[in-house]
Amino acid sequence: MKQTFTPFAFFCSAAMLSGCAATAGNTALQAGTAQQLAQQYIIIDTHIDVPYRLHKDWEDVTVATQRGEFDYPRAQAGGLNAPFMSIYIPASYERSGGGYQLANQLIDSMEALVGRAPDKFAMAYSSQDVLDQFGSAKVSLALGMENGTPIDGKLENLQHFYQRGIRYITLSHSESNHIADSSYDLRRRWNGLSPFGKELVVAMNNIGMMIDISHVSDDAFYQTVAISKVPVIASHSSLRSYTPGFERNMDDDMIKALAKNGGVVQINFGSSFVTMMANQYGALRKAAAKQAGVADDDAFELAFRKKHPYPFATLDTVLDHIDHVVKLVGIDYVGIGSDYDGVGDSLPVGLKDVASYPNLIDGLLQRGYSEADIEKILSGNLLRVWRQVEEYAAAHSAG
Ligand SMILES: [Zn+2]
């Protein structure tokens, strides 16, 4: 569904009708501009969970779909050029095994998508591919692996997944793994990176694989930026200053360290990432289930939501996160990593799916961002990091 964002409409009353009409006119004008900019500039979103969504519940995303937040028509409407498709491996695979198998299957599924609709999709293996395919009708599919479990302690697997097209790896997911501790996991197995994790960071630099520090513990983050010779990314993280105590998000000191490293934080849109109220909602629901002595399953969630409506964030909250990074370290270190298809029914009002990027652009325009700044947020900053990673690897591949 295309969301129309008209913030000023809420303040209209009969007494201010004429003023409102003028404001509404301006908003419409700006929305038109936002639509244009969405088509005019490259939009890269570094975290969209289509592969795992289709793995669990297949739909044909080459045409409009009923479920989910991504399909080709909506991507076109929103001006999305290059989503990083998340090759997501649940944390349990670290214990059960099978991560290598699942990662390869999910990559196969993205290749199959391109194979079925080569007029609509193309793989993107480099920053240049994204530039070359911009302007065609094709959505460029880049691949990021969420959770380093499939590496399985072997550098030859890094090589394998690079060759298959993976261009970033999120070192760990919701549990500490053989590479790095997780922000969600109280067991700090390594107090940061494992010895193999430290080796892997160097190898990722050398091969040209971006390092994603979303999900890792603070210690793992600081150790990674200390070792990495090139900028790192947070593919889908928001800011801890809006969600105190939530280690999955980045605090101000980390943002400063990230900027010093030349990296970029790609803001996660999920309501529980951007507001405290939504962040605590899950814990409240779990506590209610426990008190009632029932399982916290889908049926309970549905009933709980009826009684206690979910506190959806708004587009403005997401804009606040972008503003905060810009005020703290400047315009060059922030981008977008929506987590579409990965956070369930928790997306902010105004940012419900991949058709919504024009709303974000409209909001940035209303906050006074220049077009040059908006281009940096939409893709420029991420492309700069990606190029630096590619150039470093090209210079070091001979050795
Ligand atoms: Zn994630």
mmCIF file of C-alpha atoms and ligand atoms in Angstrom:
data_model
loop_
_atom_site.group_PDB
_atom_site.id
_atom_site.type_symbol
_atom_site.label_atom_id
_atom_site.label_comp_id
_atom_site.label_asym_id
_atom_site.label_seq_id
_atom_site.Cartn_x
_atom_site.Cartn_y
_atom_site.Cartn_z
ATOM 1 C CA MET A 1 0.000 0.000 0.000
ATOM 2 C CA LYS A 2 1.264 3.427 -0.907
ATOM 3 C CA GLN A 3 1.162 5.622 2.187
ATOM 4 C CA THR A 4 0.342 9.279 1.771
ATOM 5 C CA PHE A 5 1.968 11.466 4.357
ATOM 6 C CA THR A 6 0.108 14.697 5.108
ATOM 7 C CA PRO A 7 1.227 15.863 8.560
ATOM 8 C CA PHE A 8 -0.358 19.303 8.400
ATOM 9 C CA ALA A 9 -3.819 17.969 7.672
ATOM 10 C CA PHE A 10 -4.181 17.030 11.331
ATOM 11 C CA PHE A 11 -4.027 20.664 12.394
ATOM 12 C CA CYS A 12 -6.710 21.977 10.068
ATOM 13 C CA SER A 13 -9.825 23.534 11.551
ATOM 14 C CA ALA A 14 -12.690 25.528 10.048
ATOM 15 C CA ALA A 15 -11.195 28.795 11.361
ATOM 16 C CA MET A 16 -7.897 28.247 9.570
ATOM 17 C CA LEU A 17 -9.341 26.712 6.439
ATOM 18 C CA SER A 18 -7.663 29.036 3.965
ATOM 19 C CA GLY A 19 -4.265 28.711 5.656
ATOM 20 C CA CYS A 20 -4.655 24.978 5.676
ATOM 21 C CA ALA A 21 -5.474 24.902 2.009
ATOM 22 C CA ALA A 22 -2.234 26.756 1.307
ATOM 23 C CA THR A 23 -0.256 24.408 3.544
ATOM 24 C CA ALA A 24 -1.854 21.371 1.966
ATOM 25 C CA GLY A 25 -0.907 22.831 -1.417
ATOM 26 C CA ASN A 26 2.715 23.168 -0.352
ATOM 27 C CA THR A 27 2.739 19.659 1.015
ATOM 28 C CA ALA A 28 1.368 18.301 -2.225
ATOM 29 C CA LEU A 29 3.991 20.242 -4.153
ATOM 30 C CA GLN A 30 6.767 18.907 -1.965
ATOM 31 C CA ALA A 31 5.381 15.364 -2.146
ATOM 32 C CA GLY A 32 5.578 15.685 -5.925
ATOM 33 C CA THR A 33 9.200 16.751 -5.617
ATOM 34 C CA ALA A 34 9.879 13.865 -3.251
ATOM 35 C CA GLN A 35 8.430 11.433 -5.804
ATOM 36 C CA GLN A 36 10.731 12.906 -8.435
ATOM 37 C CA LEU A 37 13.806 12.721 -6.213
ATOM 38 C CA ALA A 38 13.031 9.094 -5.378
ATOM 39 C CA GLN A 39 13.306 8.328 -9.090
ATOM 40 C CA GLN A 40 16.168 10.736 -9.775
ATOM 41 C CA TYR A 41 18.576 9.443 -7.109
ATOM 42 C CA ILE A 42 19.820 5.930 -6.436
ATOM 43 C CA ILE A 43 18.133 4.420 -3.390
ATOM 44 C CA ILE A 44 20.051 1.656 -1.596
ATOM 45 C CA ASP A 45 18.428 -0.050 1.382
ATOM 46 C CA THR A 46 20.938 -2.316 3.131
ATOM 47 C CA HIS A 47 18.543 -4.673 4.847
ATOM 48 C CA ILE A 48 15.452 -6.290 3.357
ATOM 49 C CA ASP A 49 14.462 -9.799 4.428
ATOM 50 C CA VAL A 50 12.857 -11.042 1.214
ATOM 51 C CA PRO A 51 14.842 -14.328 0.901
ATOM 52 C CA TYR A 52 13.783 -15.666 4.288
ATOM 53 C CA ARG A 53 10.228 -14.362 3.870
ATOM 54 C CA LEU A 54 9.903 -16.331 0.619
ATOM 55 C CA HIS A 55 11.612 -19.351 2.170
ATOM 56 C CA LYS A 56 8.889 -19.441 4.855
ATOM 57 C CA ASP A 57 5.917 -18.261 2.805
ATOM 58 C CA TRP A 58 6.538 -18.094 -0.946
ATOM 59 C CA GLU A 59 4.921 -15.458 -3.113
ATOM 60 C CA ASP A 60 5.776 -14.216 -6.575
ATOM 61 C CA VAL A 61 7.437 -10.850 -5.876
ATOM 62 C CA THR A 62 7.886 -10.120 -9.586
ATOM 63 C CA VAL A 63 4.253 -8.944 -9.404
ATOM 64 C CA ALA A 64 2.179 -7.227 -6.701
ATOM 65 C CA THR A 65 1.857 -9.370 -3.584
ATOM 66 C CA GLN A 66 -0.763 -9.459 -0.857
ATOM 67 C CA ARG A 67 1.684 -10.061 1.970
ATOM 68 C CA GLY A 68 5.065 -8.638 2.886
ATOM 69 C CA GLU A 69 6.581 -5.246 2.286
ATOM 70 C CA PHE A 70 8.530 -5.828 -0.925
ATOM 71 C CA ASP A 71 7.542 -6.664 -4.472
ATOM 72 C CA TYR A 72 8.627 -5.343 -7.857
ATOM 73 C CA PRO A 73 5.736 -2.899 -8.444
ATOM 74 C CA ARG A 74 6.112 -1.361 -4.985
ATOM 75 C CA ALA A 75 9.907 -1.151 -5.347
ATOM 76 C CA GLN A 76 9.415 0.697 -8.635
ATOM 77 C CA ALA A 77 6.835 3.053 -7.107
ATOM 78 C CA GLY A 78 9.158 3.833 -4.204
ATOM 79 C CA GLY A 79 12.217 4.363 -6.399
ATOM 80 C CA LEU A 80 14.160 1.530 -4.739
ATOM 81 C CA ASN A 81 17.162 0.628 -6.906
ATOM 82 C CA ALA A 82 19.336 -1.650 -4.845
ATOM 83 C CA PRO A 83 18.035 -3.587 -1.863
ATOM 84 C CA PHE A 84 20.587 -5.704 -0.036
ATOM 85 C CA MET A 85 18.688 -8.957 0.223
ATOM 86 C CA SER A 86 19.351 -10.516 3.592
ATOM 87 C CA ILE A 87 20.708 -14.060 3.498
ATOM 88 C CA TYR A 88 19.483 -14.580 7.035
ATOM 89 C CA ILE A 89 20.611 -17.579 9.050
ATOM 90 C CA PRO A 90 18.805 -17.975 12.399
ATOM 91 C CA ALA A 91 21.133 -18.123 15.401
ATOM 92 C CA SER A 92 20.078 -21.703 16.220
ATOM 93 C CA TYR A 93 22.016 -22.930 13.136
ATOM 94 C CA GLU A 94 25.246 -22.291 15.025
ATOM 95 C CA ARG A 95 24.284 -25.235 17.264
ATOM 96 C CA SER A 96 22.279 -27.399 14.859
ATOM 97 C CA GLY A 97 24.496 -27.019 11.795
ATOM 98 C CA GLY A 98 23.083 -26.488 8.307
ATOM 99 C CA GLY A 99 23.900 -22.786 7.998
ATOM 100 C CA TYR A 100 26.112 -23.306 4.933
ATOM 101 C CA GLN A 101 23.309 -25.259 3.265
ATOM 102 C CA LEU A 102 20.602 -22.679 4.058
ATOM 103 C CA ALA A 103 22.768 -19.730 2.974
ATOM 104 C CA ASN A 104 23.433 -21.357 -0.399
ATOM 105 C CA GLN A 105 19.741 -22.135 -0.869
ATOM 106 C CA LEU A 106 18.708 -18.563 -0.061
ATOM 107 C CA ILE A 107 21.311 -17.245 -2.534
ATOM 108 C CA ASP A 108 19.945 -19.715 -5.130
ATOM 109 C CA SER A 109 16.463 -18.295 -4.555
ATOM 110 C CA MET A 110 17.625 -14.762 -5.404
ATOM 111 C CA GLU A 111 19.359 -16.022 -8.546
ATOM 112 C CA ALA A 112 16.124 -17.808 -9.434
ATOM 113 C CA LEU A 113 14.208 -14.551 -9.008
ATOM 114 C CA VAL A 114 16.521 -12.848 -11.514
ATOM 115 C CA GLY A 115 16.250 -15.898 -13.781
ATOM 116 C CA ARG A 116 12.452 -15.750 -13.792
ATOM 117 C CA ALA A 117 12.255 -12.018 -14.394
ATOM 118 C CA PRO A 118 15.485 -10.799 -16.014
ATOM 119 C CA ASP A 119 13.626 -7.725 -17.264
ATOM 120 C CA LYS A 120 12.821 -6.726 -13.664
ATOM 121 C CA PHE A 121 15.763 -7.874 -11.546
ATOM 122 C CA ALA A 122 19.534 -8.174 -11.893
ATOM 123 C CA MET A 123 22.186 -9.196 -9.404
ATOM 124 C CA ALA A 124 24.580 -6.474 -8.222
ATOM 125 C CA TYR A 125 28.052 -7.738 -7.346
ATOM 126 C CA SER A 126 29.761 -4.350 -7.148
ATOM 127 C CA SER A 127 29.051 -0.693 -6.529
ATOM 128 C CA GLN A 128 29.590 -0.214 -10.280
ATOM 129 C CA ASP A 129 26.828 -2.742 -11.058
ATOM 130 C CA VAL A 130 24.397 -0.579 -9.068
ATOM 131 C CA LEU A 131 25.444 2.510 -11.046
ATOM 132 C CA ASP A 132 25.317 0.685 -14.389
ATOM 133 C CA GLN A 133 21.855 -0.756 -13.777
ATOM 134 C CA PHE A 134 20.447 2.529 -12.493
ATOM 135 C CA GLY A 135 18.122 4.050 -15.050
ATOM 136 C CA SER A 136 17.020 0.678 -16.398
ATOM 137 C CA ALA A 137 13.779 -0.898 -15.220
ATOM 138 C CA LYS A 138 15.776 -3.414 -13.205
ATOM 139 C CA VAL A 139 15.986 -3.579 -9.437
ATOM 140 C CA SER A 140 19.580 -4.499 -8.511
ATOM 141 C CA LEU A 141 19.740 -7.284 -5.942
ATOM 142 C CA ALA A 142 22.823 -7.104 -3.733
ATOM 143 C CA LEU A 143 23.392 -9.785 -1.116
ATOM 144 C CA GLY A 144 24.266 -9.439 2.565
ATOM 145 C CA MET A 145 24.629 -12.400 4.911
ATOM 146 C CA GLU A 146 22.995 -11.851 8.287
ATOM 147 C CA ASN A 147 24.978 -14.014 10.726
ATOM 148 C CA GLY A 148 28.446 -15.372 10.013
ATOM 149 C CA THR A 149 27.484 -18.894 11.109
ATOM 150 C CA PRO A 150 27.804 -20.365 7.543
ATOM 151 C CA ILE A 151 31.511 -19.409 7.532
ATOM 152 C CA ASP A 152 31.917 -22.273 10.019
ATOM 153 C CA GLY A 153 35.424 -21.260 11.078
ATOM 154 C CA LYS A 154 36.866 -21.693 7.575
ATOM 155 C CA LEU A 155 38.309 -18.848 5.535
ATOM 156 C CA GLU A 156 37.652 -20.869 2.364
ATOM 157 C CA ASN A 157 33.945 -20.428 3.100
ATOM 158 C CA LEU A 158 34.448 -16.647 3.103
ATOM 159 C CA GLN A 159 35.926 -17.079 -0.371
ATOM 160 C CA HIS A 160 33.003 -19.304 -1.387
ATOM 161 C CA PHE A 161 30.336 -16.850 -0.286
ATOM 162 C CA TYR A 162 32.206 -13.913 -1.812
ATOM 163 C CA GLN A 163 32.202 -15.803 -5.106
ATOM 164 C CA ARG A 164 28.480 -16.450 -4.725
ATOM 165 C CA GLY A 165 27.925 -12.689 -4.472
ATOM 166 C CA ILE A 166 27.682 -11.924 -0.759
ATOM 167 C CA ARG A 167 29.012 -8.394 -0.208
ATOM 168 C CA TYR A 168 28.537 -7.918 3.526
ATOM 169 C CA ILE A 169 28.464 -10.251 6.494
ATOM 170 C CA THR A 170 26.770 -9.406 9.799
ATOM 171 C CA LEU A 171 29.254 -11.004 12.172
ATOM 172 C CA SER A 172 26.672 -12.470 14.576
ATOM 173 C CA HIS A 173 22.905 -12.431 15.039
ATOM 174 C CA SER A 174 20.804 -12.876 18.180
ATOM 175 C CA GLU A 175 23.241 -15.255 19.900
ATOM 176 C CA SER A 176 26.995 -15.168 20.248
ATOM 177 C CA ASN A 177 28.584 -17.382 17.577
ATOM 178 C CA HIS A 178 32.091 -18.588 16.721
ATOM 179 C CA ILE A 179 32.937 -15.126 15.348
ATOM 180 C CA ALA A 180 31.524 -12.506 17.709
ATOM 181 C CA ASP A 181 29.366 -11.865 20.757
ATOM 182 C CA SER A 182 25.795 -10.712 20.173
ATOM 183 C CA SER A 183 24.148 -7.675 21.759
ATOM 184 C CA TYR A 184 21.084 -9.816 22.532
ATOM 185 C CA ASP A 185 23.064 -12.576 24.259
ATOM 186 C CA LEU A 186 23.934 -12.223 27.935
ATOM 187 C CA ARG A 187 26.603 -14.902 27.574
ATOM 188 C CA ARG A 188 29.677 -12.984 26.482
ATOM 189 C CA ARG A 189 31.607 -15.905 25.126
ATOM 190 C CA TRP A 190 34.508 -13.877 23.746
ATOM 191 C CA ASN A 191 34.198 -10.440 25.360
ATOM 192 C CA GLY A 192 33.981 -9.157 21.798
ATOM 193 C CA LEU A 193 35.453 -10.988 18.819
ATOM 194 C CA SER A 194 36.753 -14.548 18.959
ATOM 195 C CA PRO A 195 40.349 -15.200 17.831
ATOM 196 C CA PHE A 196 38.877 -16.510 14.551
ATOM 197 C CA GLY A 197 36.629 -13.413 14.337
ATOM 198 C CA LYS A 198 39.706 -11.180 14.473
ATOM 199 C CA GLU A 199 41.283 -13.199 11.666
ATOM 200 C CA LEU A 200 38.035 -13.036 9.694
ATOM 201 C CA VAL A 201 37.855 -9.216 9.885
ATOM 202 C CA VAL A 202 41.301 -9.000 8.252
ATOM 203 C CA ALA A 203 40.318 -11.567 5.607
ATOM 204 C CA MET A 204 37.075 -9.672 4.875
ATOM 205 C CA ASN A 205 39.095 -6.478 4.319
ATOM 206 C CA ASN A 206 41.426 -8.320 1.959
ATOM 207 C CA ILE A 207 38.689 -9.953 -0.124
ATOM 208 C CA GLY A 208 36.417 -6.887 -0.338
ATOM 209 C CA MET A 209 33.595 -8.025 1.923
ATOM 210 C CA MET A 210 31.922 -5.251 3.904
ATOM 211 C CA ILE A 211 31.803 -5.827 7.651
ATOM 212 C CA ASP A 212 28.381 -5.350 9.237
ATOM 213 C CA ILE A 213 28.425 -4.570 12.963
ATOM 214 C CA SER A 214 24.624 -4.559 13.454
ATOM 215 C CA HIS A 215 23.679 -7.102 16.140
ATOM 216 C CA VAL A 216 27.143 -7.457 17.694
ATOM 217 C CA SER A 217 28.018 -6.515 21.281
ATOM 218 C CA ASP A 218 29.642 -3.168 22.041
ATOM 219 C CA ASP A 219 33.000 -4.847 22.717
ATOM 220 C CA ALA A 220 32.822 -6.682 19.382
ATOM 221 C CA PHE A 221 32.043 -3.367 17.649
ATOM 222 C CA TYR A 222 35.017 -1.531 19.158
ATOM 223 C CA GLN A 223 37.384 -4.422 18.434
ATOM 224 C CA THR A 224 36.154 -4.580 14.834
ATOM 225 C CA VAL A 225 36.698 -0.888 14.091
ATOM 226 C CA ALA A 226 40.132 -1.102 15.753
ATOM 227 C CA ILE A 227 41.184 -3.952 13.429
ATOM 228 C CA SER A 228 39.439 -3.027 10.175
ATOM 229 C CA LYS A 229 41.527 -1.085 7.664
ATOM 230 C CA VAL A 230 38.398 0.156 5.901
ATOM 231 C CA PRO A 231 35.055 1.654 6.985
ATOM 232 C CA VAL A 232 32.431 -0.735 8.364
ATOM 233 C CA ILE A 233 28.641 -0.553 8.143
ATOM 234 C CA ALA A 234 25.758 -1.049 10.531
ATOM 235 C CA SER A 235 23.331 -2.478 7.968
ATOM 236 C CA HIS A 236 20.180 -2.013 10.082
ATOM 237 C CA SER A 237 20.666 -0.312 13.452
ATOM 238 C CA SER A 238 19.093 2.702 15.103
ATOM 239 C CA LEU A 239 20.146 4.909 17.993
ATOM 240 C CA ARG A 240 20.362 3.941 21.635
ATOM 241 C CA SER A 241 19.780 7.500 22.804
ATOM 242 C CA TYR A 242 16.080 6.933 21.923
ATOM 243 C CA THR A 243 16.009 3.404 23.394
ATOM 244 C CA PRO A 244 18.210 3.544 26.521
ATOM 245 C CA GLY A 245 19.661 0.198 27.534
ATOM 246 C CA PHE A 246 18.914 -1.464 24.181
ATOM 247 C CA GLU A 247 22.400 -2.619 23.153
ATOM 248 C CA ARG A 248 21.201 -3.692 19.688
ATOM 249 C CA ASN A 249 21.143 0.038 18.827
ATOM 250 C CA MET A 250 24.251 2.260 18.717
ATOM 251 C CA ASP A 251 25.067 4.816 21.410
ATOM 252 C CA ASP A 252 26.578 8.222 20.699
ATOM 253 C CA ASP A 253 30.154 7.168 21.467
ATOM 254 C CA MET A 254 29.812 4.291 19.000
ATOM 255 C CA ILE A 255 28.428 6.636 16.331
ATOM 256 C CA LYS A 256 31.467 8.881 16.868
ATOM 257 C CA ALA A 257 33.819 5.881 16.593
ATOM 258 C CA LEU A 258 31.967 4.731 13.469
ATOM 259 C CA ALA A 259 32.329 8.174 11.868
ATOM 260 C CA LYS A 260 36.046 8.234 12.741
ATOM 261 C CA ASN A 261 36.322 4.868 10.976
ATOM 262 C CA GLY A 262 34.506 6.417 7.973
ATOM 263 C CA GLY A 263 31.628 3.972 8.334
ATOM 264 C CA VAL A 264 27.885 4.425 7.994
ATOM 265 C CA VAL A 265 24.878 3.599 10.179
ATOM 266 C CA GLN A 266 21.881 2.561 8.125
ATOM 267 C CA ILE A 267 18.810 3.386 10.214
ATOM 268 C CA ASN A 268 16.401 0.527 10.994
ATOM 269 C CA PHE A 269 12.763 1.657 10.586
ATOM 270 C CA GLY A 270 11.149 -0.920 12.946
ATOM 271 C CA SER A 271 9.112 0.816 15.687
ATOM 272 C CA SER A 272 10.806 -1.221 18.416
ATOM 273 C CA PHE A 273 14.159 0.119 17.175
ATOM 274 C CA VAL A 274 13.143 3.766 17.165
ATOM 275 C CA THR A 275 10.891 4.337 20.209
ATOM 276 C CA MET A 276 11.109 3.149 23.804
ATOM 277 C CA MET A 277 7.378 2.496 23.996
ATOM 278 C CA ALA A 278 7.423 0.053 21.104
ATOM 279 C CA ASN A 279 10.745 -1.351 22.318
ATOM 280 C CA GLN A 280 9.168 -2.390 25.632
ATOM 281 C CA TYR A 281 5.915 -3.659 24.131
ATOM 282 C CA GLY A 282 7.241 -7.184 23.543
ATOM 283 C CA ALA A 283 8.414 -7.496 27.144
ATOM 284 C CA LEU A 284 4.997 -6.315 28.387
ATOM 285 C CA ARG A 285 3.270 -8.919 26.203
ATOM 286 C CA LYS A 286 5.599 -11.682 27.395
ATOM 287 C CA ALA A 287 4.946 -10.708 31.017
ATOM 288 C CA ALA A 288 1.178 -10.735 30.402
ATOM 289 C CA ALA A 289 1.385 -14.210 28.863
ATOM 290 C CA LYS A 290 3.409 -15.442 31.803
ATOM 291 C CA GLN A 291 0.952 -13.980 34.268
ATOM 292 C CA ALA A 292 -1.954 -15.622 32.415
ATOM 293 C CA GLY A 293 -0.013 -18.901 32.355
ATOM 294 C CA VAL A 294 -0.282 -19.256 28.578
ATOM 295 C CA ALA A 295 2.199 -19.462 25.701
ATOM 296 C CA ASP A 296 3.267 -16.194 24.056
ATOM 297 C CA ASP A 297 2.231 -17.493 20.621
ATOM 298 C CA ASP A 298 0.604 -15.865 17.570
ATOM 299 C CA ALA A 299 -2.914 -16.253 18.987
ATOM 300 C CA PHE A 300 -1.915 -14.605 22.264
ATOM 301 C CA GLU A 301 -0.191 -11.795 20.390
ATOM 302 C CA LEU A 302 -3.320 -11.177 18.331
ATOM 303 C CA ALA A 303 -5.528 -11.017 21.441
ATOM 304 C CA PHE A 304 -2.988 -8.856 23.287
ATOM 305 C CA ARG A 305 -2.794 -6.428 20.369
ATOM 306 C CA LYS A 306 -6.589 -6.093 20.374
ATOM 307 C CA LYS A 307 -6.571 -5.102 24.024
ATOM 308 C CA HIS A 308 -3.362 -3.055 23.887
ATOM 309 C CA PRO A 309 -2.914 -1.504 20.449
ATOM 310 C CA TYR A 310 0.679 -1.619 19.224
ATOM 311 C CA PRO A 311 2.377 1.785 19.667
ATOM 312 C CA PHE A 312 3.503 2.319 16.096
ATOM 313 C CA ALA A 313 6.245 4.892 15.631
ATOM 314 C CA THR A 314 5.890 7.509 12.912
ATOM 315 C CA LEU A 315 7.980 8.694 10.004
ATOM 316 C CA ASP A 316 8.992 11.646 12.189
ATOM 317 C CA THR A 317 10.633 9.370 14.733
ATOM 318 C CA VAL A 318 12.796 7.795 12.024
ATOM 319 C CA LEU A 319 13.708 11.287 10.814
ATOM 320 C CA ASP A 320 14.714 12.155 14.401
ATOM 321 C CA HIS A 321 17.233 9.288 14.318
ATOM 322 C CA ILE A 322 18.710 10.562 11.044
ATOM 323 C CA ASP A 323 18.853 14.122 12.456
ATOM 324 C CA HIS A 324 20.621 12.881 15.565
ATOM 325 C CA VAL A 325 23.438 11.235 13.589
ATOM 326 C CA VAL A 326 23.804 14.317 11.386
ATOM 327 C CA LYS A 327 23.983 16.658 14.399
ATOM 328 C CA LEU A 328 26.463 14.382 16.159
ATOM 329 C CA VAL A 329 28.944 13.603 13.366
ATOM 330 C CA GLY A 330 27.733 15.181 10.111
ATOM 331 C CA ILE A 331 25.864 14.152 6.985
ATOM 332 C CA ASP A 332 28.361 11.565 5.690
ATOM 333 C CA TYR A 333 27.674 8.669 8.050
ATOM 334 C CA VAL A 334 23.970 7.835 7.842
ATOM 335 C CA GLY A 335 21.742 5.903 5.461
ATOM 336 C CA ILE A 336 18.776 3.535 5.406
ATOM 337 C CA GLY A 337 18.454 -0.134 6.377
ATOM 338 C CA SER A 338 14.702 -0.494 6.786
ATOM 339 C CA ASP A 339 14.477 -4.169 7.830
ATOM 340 C CA TYR A 340 11.394 -4.516 5.580
ATOM 341 C CA ASP A 341 10.054 -8.084 5.643
ATOM 342 C CA GLY A 342 12.049 -8.621 8.829
ATOM 343 C CA VAL A 343 10.198 -6.890 11.659
ATOM 344 C CA GLY A 344 6.612 -8.074 11.245
ATOM 345 C CA ASP A 345 3.729 -5.660 11.731
ATOM 346 C CA SER A 346 5.777 -3.030 13.557
ATOM 347 C CA LEU A 347 6.654 -0.517 10.861
ATOM 348 C CA PRO A 348 6.060 3.171 11.466
ATOM 349 C CA VAL A 349 3.074 5.049 10.103
ATOM 350 C CA GLY A 350 4.212 6.502 6.788
ATOM 351 C CA LEU A 351 6.961 3.912 6.200
ATOM 352 C CA LYS A 352 4.993 0.712 5.782
ATOM 353 C CA ASP A 353 6.694 -0.750 2.715
ATOM 354 C CA VAL A 354 9.190 -0.204 -0.125
ATOM 355 C CA ALA A 355 6.777 2.208 -1.820
ATOM 356 C CA SER A 356 7.331 4.604 1.114
ATOM 357 C CA TYR A 357 10.789 6.079 0.393
ATOM 358 C CA PRO A 358 9.215 9.227 -1.136
ATOM 359 C CA ASN A 359 7.591 9.881 2.268
ATOM 360 C CA LEU A 360 11.025 9.745 3.888
ATOM 361 C CA ILE A 361 12.399 12.121 1.241
ATOM 362 C CA ASP A 362 9.436 14.442 1.745
ATOM 363 C CA GLY A 363 10.133 14.469 5.487
ATOM 364 C CA LEU A 364 13.818 15.267 4.888
ATOM 365 C CA LEU A 365 12.867 18.133 2.552
ATOM 366 C CA GLN A 366 10.496 19.514 5.178
ATOM 367 C CA ARG A 367 13.318 19.422 7.707
ATOM 368 C CA GLY A 368 15.491 21.493 5.424
ATOM 369 C CA TYR A 369 17.857 18.866 4.011
ATOM 370 C CA SER A 370 19.364 19.831 0.668
ATOM 371 C CA GLU A 371 19.069 17.517 -2.317
ATOM 372 C CA ALA A 372 22.808 16.787 -2.082
ATOM 373 C CA ASP A 373 22.369 15.717 1.554
ATOM 374 C CA ILE A 374 19.350 13.594 0.683
ATOM 375 C CA GLU A 375 21.328 11.823 -2.026
ATOM 376 C CA LYS A 376 24.006 10.948 0.542
ATOM 377 C CA ILE A 377 21.405 9.442 2.878
ATOM 378 C CA LEU A 378 19.662 7.498 0.091
ATOM 379 C CA SER A 379 22.830 5.881 -1.272
ATOM 380 C CA GLY A 380 25.832 8.189 -1.503
ATOM 381 C CA ASN A 381 27.288 7.366 1.891
ATOM 382 C CA LEU A 382 26.879 3.619 1.465
ATOM 383 C CA LEU A 383 28.335 3.726 -2.054
ATOM 384 C CA ARG A 384 31.370 5.611 -0.723
ATOM 385 C CA VAL A 385 32.013 2.888 1.880
ATOM 386 C CA TRP A 386 31.407 0.085 -0.629
ATOM 387 C CA ARG A 387 33.901 1.668 -3.063
ATOM 388 C CA GLN A 388 36.520 2.086 -0.333
ATOM 389 C CA VAL A 389 36.122 -1.592 0.570
ATOM 390 C CA GLU A 390 36.456 -2.600 -3.100
ATOM 391 C CA GLU A 391 39.494 -0.388 -3.658
ATOM 392 C CA TYR A 392 41.298 -1.683 -0.580
ATOM 393 C CA ALA A 393 40.744 -5.292 -1.704
ATOM 394 C CA ALA A 394 41.879 -4.514 -5.249
ATOM 395 C CA ALA A 395 45.100 -3.026 -3.880
ATOM 396 C CA HIS A 396 45.720 -5.973 -1.563
ATOM 397 C CA SER A 397 44.527 -8.946 -3.605
ATOM 398 C CA ALA A 398 47.979 -9.514 -5.165
ATOM 399 C CA GLY A 399 49.534 -10.066 -1.746
HETATM 400 ZN ZN ZN B 1 18.596 -8.215 11.990
#
